[in-house]
mmCIF file of C-alpha atoms in Angstrom:
data_model
loop_
_atom_site.group_PDB
_atom_site.id
_atom_site.type_symbol
_atom_site.label_atom_id
_atom_site.label_comp_id
_atom_site.label_asym_id
_atom_site.label_seq_id
_atom_site.Cartn_x
_atom_site.Cartn_y
_atom_site.Cartn_z
ATOM 1 C CA VAL D 19 67.890 -31.236 51.686
ATOM 2 C CA ALA D 20 65.690 -28.474 50.256
ATOM 3 C CA GLN D 21 66.691 -29.345 46.705
ATOM 4 C CA ALA D 22 65.986 -33.021 47.359
ATOM 5 C CA TYR D 23 62.476 -32.171 48.570
ATOM 6 C CA LEU D 24 62.045 -29.850 45.614
ATOM 7 C CA THR D 25 62.621 -32.759 43.225
ATOM 8 C CA GLN D 26 59.804 -34.624 44.993
ATOM 9 C CA ILE D 27 57.441 -31.686 44.532
ATOM 10 C CA TYR D 28 58.364 -31.430 40.856
ATOM 11 C CA MET D 29 57.771 -35.160 40.495
ATOM 12 C CA ILE D 30 54.224 -34.806 41.829
ATOM 13 C CA GLU D 31 53.696 -31.928 39.408
ATOM 14 C CA GLY D 32 55.162 -33.931 36.513
ATOM 15 C CA ARG D 33 57.820 -31.288 35.770
ATOM 16 C CA LEU D 34 60.539 -33.555 34.435
ATOM 17 C CA LYS D 35 62.808 -30.820 33.077
ATOM 18 C CA ARG D 36 62.721 -29.035 36.426
ATOM 19 C CA ILE D 37 63.664 -32.279 38.185
ATOM 20 C CA GLU D 38 66.654 -32.700 35.881
ATOM 21 C CA THR D 39 67.821 -29.131 36.470
ATOM 22 C CA THR D 40 67.439 -29.463 40.241
ATOM 23 C CA CYS D 41 69.211 -32.836 40.226
ATOM 24 C CA GLU D 42 72.105 -31.360 38.284
ATOM 25 C CA ARG D 43 72.477 -28.541 40.855
ATOM 26 C CA LEU D 44 72.171 -31.045 43.687
ATOM 27 C CA SER D 45 74.816 -33.305 42.130
ATOM 28 C CA GLN D 46 77.215 -30.392 41.632
ATOM 29 C CA ARG D 47 76.767 -29.234 45.218
ATOM 30 C CA ALA D 48 77.120 -32.782 46.589
ATOM 31 C CA SER D 49 80.334 -33.381 44.651
ATOM 32 C CA THR D 50 82.001 -30.451 46.431
ATOM 33 C CA MET D 51 81.145 -31.928 49.841
ATOM 34 C CA GLY D 52 83.114 -35.154 49.532
ATOM 35 C CA GLN D 53 81.878 -38.012 51.695
ATOM 36 C CA ARG D 54 79.237 -35.808 53.366
ATOM 37 C CA GLY D 55 77.653 -35.188 49.959
ATOM 38 C CA LEU D 56 76.975 -38.837 49.175
ATOM 39 C CA PRO D 57 73.395 -38.926 50.535
ATOM 40 C CA ALA D 58 72.453 -35.836 48.497
ATOM 41 C CA LEU D 59 74.114 -37.342 45.440
ATOM 42 C CA GLY D 60 72.099 -40.526 46.021
ATOM 43 C CA VAL D 61 68.845 -38.563 46.201
ATOM 44 C CA ALA D 62 69.729 -36.727 42.985
ATOM 45 C CA ARG D 63 70.490 -40.002 41.194
ATOM 46 C CA MET D 64 67.264 -41.618 42.362
ATOM 47 C CA SER D 65 65.181 -38.619 41.308
ATOM 48 C CA ARG D 66 66.877 -38.536 37.918
ATOM 49 C CA ALA D 67 66.232 -42.282 37.594
ATOM 50 C CA TRP D 68 62.478 -41.639 37.840
ATOM 51 C CA VAL D 69 62.752 -39.005 35.090
ATOM 52 C CA ARG D 70 64.607 -41.445 32.865
ATOM 53 C CA TYR D 71 62.004 -44.100 33.602
ATOM 54 C CA GLN D 72 59.215 -41.686 32.614
ATOM 55 C CA ARG D 73 61.078 -40.963 29.368
ATOM 56 C CA ASN D 74 61.489 -44.686 28.670
ATOM 57 C CA ASP D 75 65.277 -44.562 29.109
ATOM 58 C CA LEU D 76 65.220 -47.806 31.074
ATOM 59 C CA GLU D 77 68.964 -48.463 30.940
ATOM 60 C CA GLY D 78 69.700 -44.954 32.205
ATOM 61 C CA ALA D 79 67.069 -45.334 34.921
ATOM 62 C CA TYR D 80 68.589 -48.615 36.062
ATOM 63 C CA GLU D 81 72.089 -47.095 36.124
ATOM 64 C CA ASP D 82 70.965 -44.050 38.121
ATOM 65 C CA VAL D 83 68.887 -45.975 40.651
ATOM 66 C CA PHE D 84 71.734 -48.430 41.208
ATOM 67 C CA GLU D 85 74.249 -45.599 41.736
ATOM 68 C CA GLY D 86 71.747 -43.782 43.954
ATOM 69 C CA GLN D 87 71.370 -46.840 46.161
ATOM 70 C CA ASN D 88 75.142 -47.206 46.402
ATOM 71 C CA ALA D 89 75.557 -43.559 47.397
ATOM 72 C CA THR D 90 73.018 -43.778 50.227
ATOM 73 C CA GLN D 91 74.094 -47.186 51.478
ATOM 74 C CA GLY D 92 75.169 -47.106 55.105
ATOM 75 C CA TYR D 93 73.372 -43.848 55.878
ATOM 76 C CA GLU D 94 70.259 -43.486 57.998
ATOM 77 C CA LEU D 95 68.205 -42.518 54.965
ATOM 78 C CA LYS D 96 65.880 -45.473 54.829
ATOM 79 C CA ARG D 97 62.861 -43.418 53.748
ATOM 80 C CA VAL D 98 64.867 -41.966 50.859
ATOM 81 C CA SER D 99 65.867 -45.378 49.523
ATOM 82 C CA LEU D 100 62.311 -46.798 49.502
ATOM 83 C CA PRO D 101 61.456 -45.354 46.062
ATOM 84 C CA SER D 102 64.574 -46.992 44.640
ATOM 85 C CA PHE D 103 63.194 -50.420 45.554
ATOM 86 C CA VAL D 104 59.932 -49.542 43.833
ATOM 87 C CA LEU D 105 61.671 -48.315 40.688
ATOM 88 C CA MET D 106 63.973 -51.337 40.572
ATOM 89 C CA ALA D 107 60.901 -53.577 40.910
ATOM 90 C CA ARG D 108 59.197 -51.770 38.029
ATOM 91 C CA LEU D 109 62.305 -52.122 35.886
ATOM 92 C CA LYS D 110 62.567 -55.827 36.711
ATOM 93 C CA ARG D 111 58.870 -56.235 35.861
ATOM 94 C CA LEU D 112 59.522 -54.706 32.440
ATOM 95 C CA GLN D 113 62.305 -57.260 31.974
ATOM 96 C CA HIS D 114 59.754 -59.998 32.824
ATOM 97 C CA ASP D 115 61.665 -60.840 36.004
ATOM 98 C CA ASP D 116 58.605 -61.040 38.240
ATOM 99 C CA ASP D 117 60.350 -62.986 41.010
ATOM 100 C CA THR D 118 62.983 -60.277 41.500
ATOM 101 C CA ALA D 119 60.306 -57.567 41.264
ATOM 102 C CA ARG D 120 58.360 -59.259 44.084
ATOM 103 C CA GLU D 121 61.559 -59.682 46.127
ATOM 104 C CA LEU D 122 62.403 -55.996 45.798
ATOM 105 C CA MET D 123 58.913 -54.956 46.883
ATOM 106 C CA GLN D 124 59.104 -57.306 49.857
ATOM 107 C CA GLN D 125 62.427 -55.717 50.826
ATOM 108 C CA ALA D 126 60.740 -52.311 50.734
ATOM 109 C CA VAL D 127 57.892 -53.581 52.929
ATOM 110 C CA MET D 128 60.363 -55.112 55.397
ATOM 111 C CA MET D 129 62.323 -51.837 55.530
ATOM 112 C CA MET D 130 59.108 -49.921 56.248
ATOM 113 C CA GLN D 131 58.209 -52.269 59.061
ATOM 114 C CA THR D 132 61.715 -52.518 60.531
ATOM 115 C CA TYR D 133 62.248 -48.767 60.666
ATOM 116 C CA ASN D 134 58.591 -47.834 61.294
ATOM 117 C CA LEU D 135 58.331 -45.677 58.178
ATOM 118 C CA THR D 136 54.578 -45.242 58.515
ATOM 119 C CA PRO D 137 53.954 -42.269 56.159
ATOM 120 C CA ALA D 138 55.747 -44.107 53.369
ATOM 121 C CA SER D 139 53.791 -47.300 53.921
ATOM 122 C CA ILE D 140 50.719 -46.229 51.959
ATOM 123 C CA ARG D 141 52.750 -45.423 48.849
ATOM 124 C CA VAL D 142 54.870 -48.583 48.963
ATOM 125 C CA SER D 143 51.856 -50.792 49.610
ATOM 126 C CA ALA D 144 50.115 -49.170 46.618
ATOM 127 C CA TRP D 145 53.098 -50.056 44.424
ATOM 128 C CA LEU D 146 52.977 -53.590 45.757
ATOM 129 C CA ALA D 147 49.250 -53.745 44.937
ATOM 130 C CA TRP D 148 50.047 -52.423 41.437
ATOM 131 C CA LEU D 149 52.589 -55.237 41.035
ATOM 132 C CA TRP D 150 49.991 -57.794 42.132
ATOM 133 C CA VAL D 151 47.532 -56.459 39.545
ATOM 134 C CA VAL D 152 50.017 -56.601 36.655
ATOM 135 C CA GLN D 153 51.100 -60.086 37.747
ATOM 136 C CA GLY D 154 47.484 -61.249 37.908
ATOM 137 C CA ASP D 155 47.310 -61.732 41.692
ATOM 138 C CA LEU D 156 43.912 -60.069 42.072
ATOM 139 C CA ALA D 157 43.221 -61.719 45.432
ATOM 140 C CA SER D 158 46.206 -59.964 47.064
ATOM 141 C CA ALA D 159 45.404 -56.700 45.288
ATOM 142 C CA ALA D 160 41.766 -56.891 46.401
ATOM 143 C CA HIS D 161 42.891 -57.554 49.967
ATOM 144 C CA TRP D 162 45.005 -54.360 49.820
ATOM 145 C CA ALA D 163 42.038 -52.432 48.422
ATOM 146 C CA ASN D 164 39.823 -53.626 51.263
ATOM 147 C CA GLU D 165 42.412 -52.766 53.927
ATOM 148 C CA ILE D 166 42.993 -49.154 52.900
ATOM 149 C CA GLU D 167 40.537 -46.371 53.496
ATOM 150 C CA LEU D 168 40.539 -44.970 49.976
ATOM 151 C CA SER D 169 37.275 -44.496 48.210
ATOM 152 C CA THR D 170 36.362 -43.483 44.706
ATOM 153 C CA ALA D 171 33.445 -41.482 46.116
ATOM 154 C CA GLY D 172 33.964 -37.779 46.742
ATOM 155 C CA ASP D 173 36.983 -35.647 45.993
ATOM 156 C CA LEU D 174 40.285 -37.244 45.089
ATOM 157 C CA SER D 175 43.443 -36.113 46.853
ATOM 158 C CA PRO D 176 46.348 -35.187 44.540
ATOM 159 C CA ALA D 177 48.732 -36.449 47.225
ATOM 160 C CA LEU D 178 47.163 -39.908 46.906
ATOM 161 C CA GLU D 179 46.845 -39.899 43.111
ATOM 162 C CA PHE D 180 48.783 -43.123 42.594
ATOM 163 C CA GLU D 181 46.876 -44.877 45.351
ATOM 164 C CA HIS D 182 43.566 -43.876 43.740
ATOM 165 C CA MET D 183 44.817 -45.015 40.332
ATOM 166 C CA THR D 184 45.863 -48.358 41.803
ATOM 167 C CA LEU D 185 42.431 -48.779 43.384
ATOM 168 C CA ALA D 186 40.856 -48.021 40.000
ATOM 169 C CA ARG D 187 43.122 -50.580 38.291
ATOM 170 C CA ILE D 188 42.033 -53.212 40.786
ATOM 171 C CA GLN D 189 38.375 -52.389 40.236
ATOM 172 C CA ILE D 190 38.838 -52.547 36.457
ATOM 173 C CA ALA D 191 40.602 -55.919 36.740
ATOM 174 C CA GLN D 192 37.674 -57.165 38.841
ATOM 175 C CA GLY D 193 35.188 -55.965 36.202
ATOM 176 C CA ARG D 194 33.754 -53.282 38.519
ATOM 177 C CA MET D 195 33.745 -50.647 35.788
ATOM 178 C CA ASP D 196 30.993 -48.465 37.277
ATOM 179 C CA GLU D 197 33.009 -47.902 40.448
#
């Protein structure tokens, strides 16, 4: 569990090599645990998938996220599998499969609501807003921007970096460059 959280910290810091090293250790440890190690193996695969995505190894990212989802399937790790839906949606978007990308994001939203995953909701909704922007659905993206309490005034929180960047993308798409 500690190594899984460590990969998340390294992801925020952008330390891709550290994520890979931690994922390798996590995978080795999980493989010695048999069936009990599957959730940890799934987390390692999903974290490594994000690294591969960042390095533009899209086939490797797809393979890892798919195997990560399979490893965590059937476990009560709903919060852990949310990022896999986001990554799969991004990969589908890059393949110009916008319908599947939207479906995957809707599945993530439904999972958040079904299992009351409130802390994760801000991040997933920001990814959904990002998808709306890149698909040209500015009305939905603007609605998201109006519903959240983010502001471009004052200090920016590193923990909400992606949310702030999404808000900025929406404002740029709306021609609100000064904001």
